[in-house]
Short mmCIF file of C-alpha atoms and ligand atoms in Angstrom, two decimals:
data_model
loop_
_atom_site.label_atom_id
_atom_site.label_comp_id
_atom_site.label_asym_id
_atom_site.label_seq_id
_atom_site.Cartn_x
_atom_site.Cartn_y
_atom_site.Cartn_z
CA UNK A 1220 -70.59 -3.77 -13.24
CA UNK A 1221 -67.45 -3.51 -13.07
CA UNK A 1222 -66.75 -6.82 -12.06
CA UNK A 1223 -68.29 -8.54 -15.19
CA UNK A 1224 -66.14 -6.38 -17.48
CA UNK A 1225 -68.72 -3.93 -17.86
CA UNK A 1226 -71.38 -5.97 -18.96
CA UNK A 1227 -74.95 -5.67 -17.48
CA UNK A 1228 -75.35 -8.37 -15.26
CA UNK A 1229 -78.84 -9.21 -17.48
CA UNK A 1230 -76.20 -9.55 -20.06
CA UNK A 1231 -73.59 -11.76 -18.15
CA UNK A 1232 -77.16 -14.10 -17.73
CA UNK A 1233 -78.00 -13.65 -21.27
CA UNK A 1234 -74.71 -14.55 -23.05
CA UNK A 1235 -72.12 -16.61 -20.63
CA UNK A 1236 -74.26 -17.70 -17.59
CA UNK A 1237 -73.90 -22.05 -17.89
CA UNK A 1238 -72.68 -21.04 -21.53
CA UNK A 1239 -69.14 -19.25 -22.46
CA UNK A 1240 -66.26 -17.91 -19.85
CA UNK A 1241 -65.73 -14.53 -19.63
CA UNK A 1242 -62.70 -13.12 -18.60
CA UNK A 1243 -62.55 -10.15 -16.95
CA UNK A 1244 -59.10 -7.84 -16.15
CA UNK A 1245 -59.66 -5.61 -13.36
CA UNK A 1246 -62.75 -7.12 -12.11
CA UNK A 1247 -61.84 -6.14 -9.08
CA UNK A 1248 -58.78 -3.89 -9.14
CA UNK A 1249 -56.14 -4.05 -6.22
CA UNK A 1250 -58.08 -6.88 -5.05
CA UNK A 1251 -55.46 -7.95 -2.04
CA UNK A 1252 -57.82 -11.60 -0.61
CA UNK A 1253 -58.12 -12.22 3.27
CA UNK A 1254 -55.88 -14.71 4.30
CA UNK A 1255 -52.55 -15.58 3.90
CA UNK A 1256 -50.91 -19.09 4.00
CA UNK A 1257 -50.28 -18.61 7.59
CA UNK A 1258 -54.37 -18.12 8.71
CA UNK A 1259 -55.04 -21.13 6.39
CA UNK A 1260 -52.79 -23.32 8.18
CA UNK A 1261 -54.99 -22.24 11.17
CA UNK A 1262 -57.88 -22.48 9.63
CA UNK A 1263 -56.39 -26.10 8.10
CA UNK A 1264 -55.95 -27.30 11.55
CA UNK A 1265 -59.53 -26.84 13.13
CA UNK A 1266 -62.27 -29.13 12.76
CA UNK A 1267 -64.87 -26.23 11.31
CA UNK A 1268 -63.22 -25.96 8.21
CA UNK A 1269 -63.23 -28.37 5.61
CA UNK A 1270 -59.99 -28.64 3.58
CA UNK A 1271 -57.77 -30.51 1.52
CA UNK A 1272 -53.99 -30.73 0.82
CA UNK A 1273 -53.22 -31.66 -3.03
CA UNK A 1274 -49.28 -32.65 -3.80
CA UNK A 1275 -48.17 -33.45 -7.58
CA UNK A 1276 -45.55 -36.22 -6.98
CA UNK A 1277 -43.51 -37.47 -10.03
CA UNK A 1278 -46.25 -39.90 -11.41
CA UNK A 1279 -49.46 -39.55 -9.45
CA UNK A 1280 -51.41 -37.08 -7.61
CA UNK A 1281 -52.07 -37.57 -3.90
CA UNK A 1282 -54.85 -35.83 -1.93
CA UNK A 1283 -55.23 -35.78 1.83
CA UNK A 1284 -58.33 -34.26 3.70
CA UNK A 1285 -58.42 -32.25 7.06
CA UNK A 1286 -58.50 -31.27 9.92
CA UNK A 1287 -55.00 -31.25 9.46
CA UNK A 1288 -51.79 -31.53 12.40
CA UNK A 1289 -49.94 -28.50 12.29
CA UNK A 1290 -46.98 -29.87 11.54
CA UNK A 1291 -48.05 -31.07 8.22
CA UNK A 1292 -47.17 -28.10 6.82
CA UNK A 1293 -43.53 -28.09 7.68
CA UNK A 1294 -42.70 -31.12 5.52
CA UNK A 1295 -44.11 -30.01 2.19
CA UNK A 1296 -41.93 -29.83 -0.77
CA UNK A 1297 -41.01 -26.00 -2.31
CA UNK A 1298 -43.47 -26.46 -5.50
CA UNK A 1299 -46.07 -28.69 -6.75
CA UNK A 1300 -48.95 -28.77 -3.99
CA UNK A 1301 -52.28 -26.37 -3.37
CA UNK A 1302 -54.18 -25.93 -0.19
CA UNK A 1303 -57.99 -25.49 -0.36
CA UNK A 1304 -60.38 -24.18 2.20
CA UNK A 1305 -63.71 -24.43 1.56
CA UNK A 1306 -66.98 -22.73 3.14
CA UNK A 1307 -65.04 -20.01 4.28
CA UNK A 1308 -68.38 -17.49 3.74
CA UNK A 1309 -69.67 -19.70 7.11
CA UNK A 1310 -66.49 -18.21 8.97
CA UNK A 1311 -65.31 -15.02 7.47
CA UNK A 1312 -67.61 -11.41 7.43
CA UNK A 1313 -65.17 -10.70 4.24
CA UNK A 1314 -65.87 -13.94 2.95
CA UNK A 1315 -69.28 -12.76 3.50
CA UNK A 1316 -69.06 -10.04 1.67
CA UNK A 1317 -66.85 -11.10 -1.21
CA UNK A 1318 -69.43 -13.76 -2.11
CA UNK A 1319 -72.73 -11.31 -1.89
CA UNK A 1320 -70.99 -9.15 -4.67
CA UNK A 1321 -72.64 -12.18 -6.89
CA UNK A 1322 -75.71 -11.60 -5.71
CA UNK A 1323 -76.60 -10.94 -9.53
CA UNK A 1324 -77.38 -14.68 -9.30
CA UNK A 1325 -79.97 -16.23 -7.38
CA UNK A 1326 -78.48 -17.83 -3.65
CA UNK A 1327 -80.31 -20.62 -4.27
CA UNK A 1328 -77.88 -21.15 -6.66
CA UNK A 1329 -74.91 -20.17 -4.58
CA UNK A 1330 -72.98 -22.70 -3.65
CA UNK A 1331 -69.25 -21.31 -1.48
CA UNK A 1332 -66.57 -19.19 -1.50
CA UNK A 1333 -63.35 -21.94 -1.56
CA UNK A 1334 -59.40 -20.51 -1.57
CA UNK A 1335 -56.62 -21.97 -2.84
CA UNK A 1336 -52.98 -21.28 -2.40
CA UNK A 1337 -50.06 -22.86 -4.45
CA UNK A 1338 -46.81 -22.38 -4.52
CA UNK A 1339 -45.30 -21.90 -7.88
CA UNK A 1340 -46.03 -24.72 -9.94
CA UNK A 1341 -48.79 -25.58 -7.99
CA UNK A 1342 -52.45 -26.61 -9.36
CA UNK A 1343 -54.87 -28.95 -9.16
CA UNK A 1344 -54.45 -30.73 -12.79
CA UNK A 1345 -56.48 -30.34 -15.74
CA UNK A 1346 -60.05 -31.04 -15.12
CA UNK A 1347 -64.09 -29.93 -15.21
CA UNK A 1348 -66.21 -29.17 -13.29
CA UNK A 1349 -69.66 -29.54 -13.16
CA UNK A 1350 -70.81 -26.43 -11.35
CA UNK A 1351 -70.70 -22.69 -12.80
CA UNK A 1352 -67.39 -21.09 -11.50
CA UNK A 1353 -66.31 -17.66 -10.70
CA UNK A 1354 -62.24 -17.72 -10.09
CA UNK A 1355 -60.97 -14.69 -9.10
CA UNK A 1356 -57.13 -14.01 -8.57
CA UNK A 1357 -56.19 -13.03 -5.49
CA UNK A 1358 -52.24 -12.16 -5.03
CA UNK A 1359 -49.67 -13.58 -6.98
CA UNK A 1360 -50.29 -15.19 -10.56
CA UNK A 1361 -51.72 -18.09 -12.12
CA UNK A 1362 -51.73 -19.60 -15.77
CA UNK A 1363 -55.10 -20.94 -16.82
CA UNK A 1364 -55.55 -22.75 -19.61
CA UNK A 1365 -59.55 -23.42 -20.79
CA UNK A 1366 -61.29 -25.91 -23.19
CA UNK A 1367 -64.41 -26.64 -24.55
CA UNK A 1368 -66.23 -29.60 -22.81
CA UNK A 1369 -65.23 -32.30 -25.48
CA UNK A 1370 -64.27 -35.54 -24.43
CA UNK A 1371 -64.34 -35.99 -20.21
CA UNK A 1372 -62.87 -39.00 -19.79
CA UNK A 1373 -60.69 -38.96 -16.29
CA UNK A 1374 -58.06 -41.38 -15.35
CA UNK A 1375 -58.47 -43.69 -13.67
CA UNK A 1376 -57.33 -44.34 -10.03
CA UNK A 1377 -56.85 -40.89 -9.18
CA UNK A 1378 -57.93 -39.86 -5.94
CA UNK A 1379 -59.28 -36.38 -7.69
CA UNK A 1380 -60.62 -35.47 -11.15
CA UNK A 1381 -57.65 -35.24 -13.54
CA UNK A 1382 -58.68 -35.23 -17.45
CA UNK A 1383 -57.29 -37.95 -19.64
CA UNK A 1384 -56.75 -36.21 -22.54
CA UNK A 1385 -56.82 -32.32 -22.35
CA UNK A 1386 -56.84 -30.04 -25.25
CA UNK A 1387 -57.11 -26.72 -24.48
CA UNK A 1388 -58.37 -23.74 -26.91
CA UNK A 1389 -57.16 -20.60 -24.72
CA UNK A 1390 -55.08 -18.98 -22.05
CA UNK A 1391 -54.74 -16.58 -19.71
CA UNK A 1392 -52.54 -14.89 -17.02
CA UNK A 1393 -54.32 -14.14 -14.48
CA UNK A 1394 -53.15 -11.32 -11.89
CA UNK A 1395 -54.63 -9.89 -8.51
CA UNK A 1396 -58.31 -9.04 -8.88
CA UNK A 1397 -58.54 -10.45 -12.63
CA UNK A 1398 -61.49 -13.05 -12.91
CA UNK A 1399 -62.24 -16.04 -14.86
CA UNK A 1400 -65.51 -17.23 -15.65
CA UNK A 1401 -66.17 -20.88 -16.16
CA UNK A 1402 -69.32 -22.55 -17.31
CA UNK A 1403 -69.57 -26.69 -16.50
CA UNK A 1404 -68.12 -29.09 -17.77
CA UNK A 1405 -65.34 -26.42 -19.69
CA UNK A 1406 -62.21 -28.25 -19.47
CA UNK A 1407 -59.25 -26.20 -17.18
CA UNK A 1408 -55.85 -26.46 -15.56
CA UNK A 1409 -54.87 -23.60 -13.21
CA UNK A 1410 -50.64 -23.87 -12.66
CA UNK A 1411 -49.32 -20.99 -10.04
CA UNK A 1412 -46.41 -19.13 -11.87
CA UNK A 1413 -45.77 -17.10 -8.70
CA UNK A 1414 -46.91 -18.20 -4.71
CA UNK A 1415 -51.06 -17.65 -5.03
CA UNK A 1416 -54.19 -17.41 -4.36
CA UNK A 1417 -57.10 -17.96 -6.06
CA UNK A 1418 -60.75 -17.53 -4.55
CA UNK A 1419 -63.62 -19.51 -6.04
CA UNK A 1420 -67.35 -18.55 -6.23
CA UNK A 1421 -69.32 -21.67 -6.77
CA UNK A 1422 -72.23 -22.20 -7.89
CA UNK A 1423 -74.51 -25.41 -6.70
CA UNK A 1424 -76.47 -27.66 -9.45
CA UNK A 1425 -78.22 -31.10 -8.20
CA UNK A 1426 -77.73 -33.83 -10.40
CA UNK A 1427 -80.98 -35.74 -10.74
CA UNK A 1428 -80.80 -37.89 -8.91
CA UNK A 1429 -79.73 -36.44 -6.07
CA UNK A 1430 -83.33 -33.75 -6.00
CA UNK A 1431 -85.02 -37.61 -6.95
CA UNK A 1432 -83.91 -38.95 -4.15
CA UNK A 1433 -83.71 -36.09 -1.59
CA UNK A 1434 -87.65 -35.61 -2.87
CA UNK A 1435 -88.06 -39.24 -2.28
CA UNK A 1436 -86.93 -39.02 1.91
CA UNK A 1437 -89.51 -35.93 2.07
CA UNK A 1438 -92.65 -37.57 0.21
CA UNK A 1439 -91.37 -40.66 3.02
CA UNK A 1440 -91.69 -38.57 5.71
CA UNK A 1441 -94.65 -36.93 4.61
CA UNK A 1442 -96.55 -39.56 4.55
CA UNK A 1443 -95.15 -41.34 8.28
CA UNK A 1444 -96.38 -37.67 9.41
CA UNK A 1445 -99.73 -38.52 8.00
CA UNK A 1446 -100.53 -41.75 9.68
CA UNK A 1447 -100.91 -43.85 6.23
CA UNK A 1448 -102.57 -46.75 5.50
CA UNK A 1449 -101.64 -50.50 5.43
CA UNK A 1450 -101.96 -53.39 3.23
CA UNK A 1451 -105.22 -55.22 3.76
CA UNK A 1452 -106.95 -58.37 1.78
CA UNK A 1453 -110.47 -59.19 3.22
CA UNK A 1454 -110.85 -60.03 -0.14
CA UNK A 1455 -108.27 -62.76 0.09
CA UNK A 1456 -109.53 -65.97 -1.71
CA UNK A 1457 -107.92 -69.26 -1.84
CA UNK A 1458 -105.11 -69.91 -4.13
CA UNK A 1459 -104.27 -73.48 -5.54
CA UNK A 1460 -99.99 -71.83 -5.26
CA UNK A 1461 -99.26 -70.32 -2.10
CA UNK A 1462 -95.48 -69.04 -3.35
CA UNK A 1463 -97.03 -67.30 -6.02
CA UNK A 1464 -97.29 -63.42 -5.64
CA UNK A 1465 -100.87 -63.41 -6.74
CA UNK A 1466 -102.05 -61.05 -9.73
CA UNK A 1467 -104.55 -59.18 -6.83
CA UNK A 1468 -101.67 -58.21 -4.12
CA UNK A 1469 -100.47 -56.75 -7.04
CA UNK A 1470 -102.66 -54.58 -8.85
CA UNK A 1471 -103.65 -53.63 -4.90
CA UNK A 1472 -100.50 -52.60 -4.20
CA UNK A 1473 -99.88 -50.25 -8.26
CA UNK A 1474 -102.84 -48.76 -6.49
CA UNK A 1475 -101.45 -47.62 -3.33
CA UNK A 1476 -98.56 -46.66 -4.82
CA UNK A 1477 -100.74 -44.34 -7.44
CA UNK A 1478 -102.35 -42.24 -4.70
CA UNK A 1479 -98.80 -40.62 -4.21
CA UNK A 1480 -98.88 -37.72 -5.30
CA UNK A 1481 -97.28 -34.74 -4.12
CA UNK A 1482 -98.28 -30.58 -5.01
CA UNK A 1483 -96.65 -27.63 -6.14
CA UNK A 1484 -96.49 -26.73 -2.31
CA UNK A 1485 -94.42 -29.93 -1.66
CA UNK A 1486 -92.22 -29.59 -4.08
CA UNK A 1487 -91.31 -25.73 -2.78
CA UNK A 1488 -91.34 -26.49 1.09
CA UNK A 1489 -89.22 -29.42 -0.11
CA UNK A 1490 -86.77 -27.36 -2.13
CA UNK A 1491 -86.55 -24.67 0.32
CA UNK A 1492 -85.42 -26.95 3.12
CA UNK A 1493 -83.46 -28.79 0.75
CA UNK A 1494 -81.22 -25.87 -0.01
CA UNK A 1495 -81.10 -24.38 3.27
CA UNK A 1496 -80.12 -26.98 5.09
CA UNK A 1497 -76.47 -26.70 6.57
CA UNK A 1498 -73.96 -29.05 5.39
CA UNK A 1499 -72.59 -31.42 7.84
CA UNK A 1500 -70.01 -29.59 9.94
CA UNK A 1501 -71.60 -26.31 10.67
CA UNK A 1502 -72.93 -26.14 13.90
CA UNK A 1503 -74.92 -23.39 15.04
CA UNK A 1504 -73.10 -21.09 17.64
CA UNK A 1505 -76.04 -19.85 20.46
CA UNK A 1506 -75.23 -17.65 22.66
CA UNK A 1507 -73.28 -18.49 25.75
CA UNK A 1508 -75.71 -16.42 28.16
CA UNK A 1509 -78.66 -15.45 25.91
CA UNK A 1510 -81.02 -12.32 26.82
CA UNK A 1511 -84.23 -12.83 27.89
CA UNK A 1512 -87.04 -11.98 25.09
CA UNK A 1513 -87.35 -8.77 26.87
CA UNK A 1514 -83.59 -7.95 26.76
CA UNK A 1515 -83.80 -9.10 23.34
CA UNK A 1516 -86.46 -7.48 21.51
CA UNK A 1517 -84.73 -3.95 23.23
CA UNK A 1518 -81.53 -4.59 22.19
CA UNK A 1519 -82.58 -5.93 18.53
CA UNK A 1520 -84.90 -2.36 17.90
CA UNK A 1521 -82.00 -0.69 18.62
CA UNK A 1522 -78.86 -2.24 16.92
CA UNK A 1523 -80.82 -4.58 14.43
CA UNK A 1524 -80.15 -7.95 13.57
CA UNK A 1525 -77.36 -10.39 11.23
CA UNK A 1526 -78.17 -13.46 9.71
CA UNK A 1527 -75.65 -16.00 11.37
CA UNK A 1528 -72.05 -16.31 9.12
CA UNK A 1529 -73.36 -19.48 8.17
CA UNK A 1530 -77.11 -18.53 8.14
CA UNK A 1531 -78.67 -19.96 4.78
CA UNK A 1532 -82.37 -18.01 3.88
CA UNK A 1533 -85.12 -18.18 1.57
CA UNK A 1534 -88.60 -17.41 0.95
CA UNK A 1535 -91.17 -18.51 -0.99
CA UNK A 1536 -94.54 -16.76 -1.61
CA UNK A 1537 -96.25 -18.05 1.43
CA UNK A 1538 -93.00 -19.22 3.14
CA UNK A 1539 -89.82 -18.81 4.75
CA UNK A 1540 -86.87 -21.24 5.34
CA UNK A 1541 -84.10 -20.42 7.27
CA UNK A 1542 -81.53 -23.44 7.97
CA UNK A 1543 -83.60 -26.60 6.55
CA UNK A 1544 -86.61 -24.95 8.63
CA UNK A 1545 -89.98 -24.32 7.18
CA UNK A 1546 -91.49 -21.41 8.36
CA UNK A 1547 -95.68 -19.92 6.64
CA UNK A 1548 -94.92 -16.49 5.75
CA UNK A 1549 -98.09 -14.03 6.51
CA UNK A 1550 -98.33 -10.66 5.63
CA UNK A 1551 -96.91 -9.41 8.88
CA UNK A 1552 -93.47 -10.93 8.39
CA UNK A 1553 -93.75 -10.96 4.69
CA UNK A 1554 -91.50 -7.04 4.45
CA UNK A 1555 -88.77 -7.16 6.94
CA UNK A 1556 -88.54 -11.07 6.94
CA UNK A 1557 -87.61 -10.94 3.23
CA UNK A 1558 -85.20 -8.04 3.57
CA UNK A 1559 -83.92 -10.21 6.10
CA UNK A 1560 -83.22 -12.85 3.67
CA UNK A 1561 -81.62 -10.74 0.92
CA UNK A 1562 -79.49 -8.33 2.77
CA UNK A 1563 -78.51 -10.81 5.61
CA UNK A 1564 -79.57 -8.01 7.60
CA UNK A 1565 -82.44 -6.13 9.34
CA UNK A 1566 -82.66 -2.61 10.73
CA UNK A 1567 -83.92 -1.91 14.53
CA UNK A 1568 -86.76 0.54 13.36
CA UNK A 1569 -88.09 -2.52 10.85
CA UNK A 1570 -88.36 -4.68 13.36
CA UNK A 1571 -89.85 -1.86 16.08
CA UNK A 1572 -93.61 -3.09 17.15
CA UNK A 1573 -93.82 -6.12 15.12
CA UNK A 1574 -94.26 -8.92 18.25
CA UNK A 1575 -94.78 -11.78 15.73
CA UNK A 1576 -91.22 -11.34 14.35
CA UNK A 1577 -89.45 -10.14 17.90
CA UNK A 1578 -90.80 -13.84 18.98
CA UNK A 1579 -89.59 -15.38 15.75
CA UNK A 1580 -86.18 -13.51 15.95
CA UNK A 1581 -86.02 -14.75 19.40
CA UNK A 1582 -86.09 -18.19 18.81
CA UNK A 1583 -83.43 -17.45 15.57
CA UNK A 1584 -81.30 -15.89 18.14
CA UNK A 1585 -81.50 -18.50 20.71
CA UNK A 1586 -80.52 -21.51 17.97
CA UNK A 1587 -77.46 -19.51 16.84
CA UNK A 1588 -78.67 -18.57 13.41
CA UNK A 1589 -79.05 -14.24 13.56
CA UNK A 1590 -76.93 -12.35 16.03
CA UNK A 1591 -77.78 -8.93 17.00
CA UNK A 1592 -75.45 -6.41 14.97
CA UNK A 1593 -73.07 -4.69 16.80
CA UNK A 1594 -73.59 -1.01 16.47
C1 SIN B 1980 -58.00 -24.22 -7.64
O1 SIN B 1980 -57.46 -23.17 -6.75
O2 SIN B 1980 -56.63 -24.56 -7.21
C2 SIN B 1980 -58.18 -25.13 -8.08
C3 SIN B 1980 -59.82 -23.87 -8.68
C4 SIN B 1980 -60.64 -24.72 -9.86
O3 SIN B 1980 -60.06 -25.25 -10.70
O4 SIN B 1980 -62.08 -24.81 -9.87
CO1 CO B 1981 -62.12 -26.54 -11.06
#
């Protein structure tokens, strides 16, 4: 596997993933990226792309969030700034294709593809991320300094995460096509040597706090769905002090709370929904003039279908998740749906004469979750 410098993916996972950085020279030889600064500015000025501009002043950092006015980019200094775009895979087929090279990591862990541009001297400072990241160098060169997790104290009152003290253990100069993998918490600082583009393939790892709070929300909706009971006390006996919170009331409530329970099935449904939930600014474009179900069925058998760029799809043994929605999996759906989720496309001959499949695909087509492949 050239992308991993000749390491088999399983070896990479064992030795490096979440453990050790890895520098790969020529991971994607001749990689020239797929956007230039002009394209990036177009995206930074649109509502559909999450963008940030980081400018380094004499003694402070400034961060601005998009969407930007075009004229903002004509007033930038010659050096020391960075433009960052998030979630490129939701907009560009080439970005999706690049991400697919990293499918030795489960999609459930994948976050997004970020692109940064910086003129010479630009960078976002010494920091650490809470996520695994592959930093793939596009055109231009960037000097990286990297340090083991040691002192994670951050500069106070800075608009972005900047390490108070950074003591690098090593450095490397990345050329186009080189790649640096960093596990979470490794300190790093990348400074553009020339005008340079860096593609970051980022992975997500929700905090326990996030998982717990989201699960509790999920659970609450589920309990509401059950109708639920209500506190009752037909056994209420006369209480001498009306302000006293009675032992019996506490015990009753404790019993109600103890009865909250969940199964692995609930956890699966929660996790699938949570991980495929679209990011806030994502909108799915439903077809303006949708085909009828019959016409769609015919066209899909001929051309096949593919997931819309922004769609997120996962599956479990008996479940199917797409963009936060949950469906039961069954025998008829299993093979084609898994193929669609794994490869993001489904050939026409896989759809032929499968009525339940066509019905579900049609529903997703109307929602803008999938589209017909261009033949
Ligand atoms: C960058 O591309 O400038 C920053 C990427 C990172 O440090 O995570
Ligand atoms: Co970083």
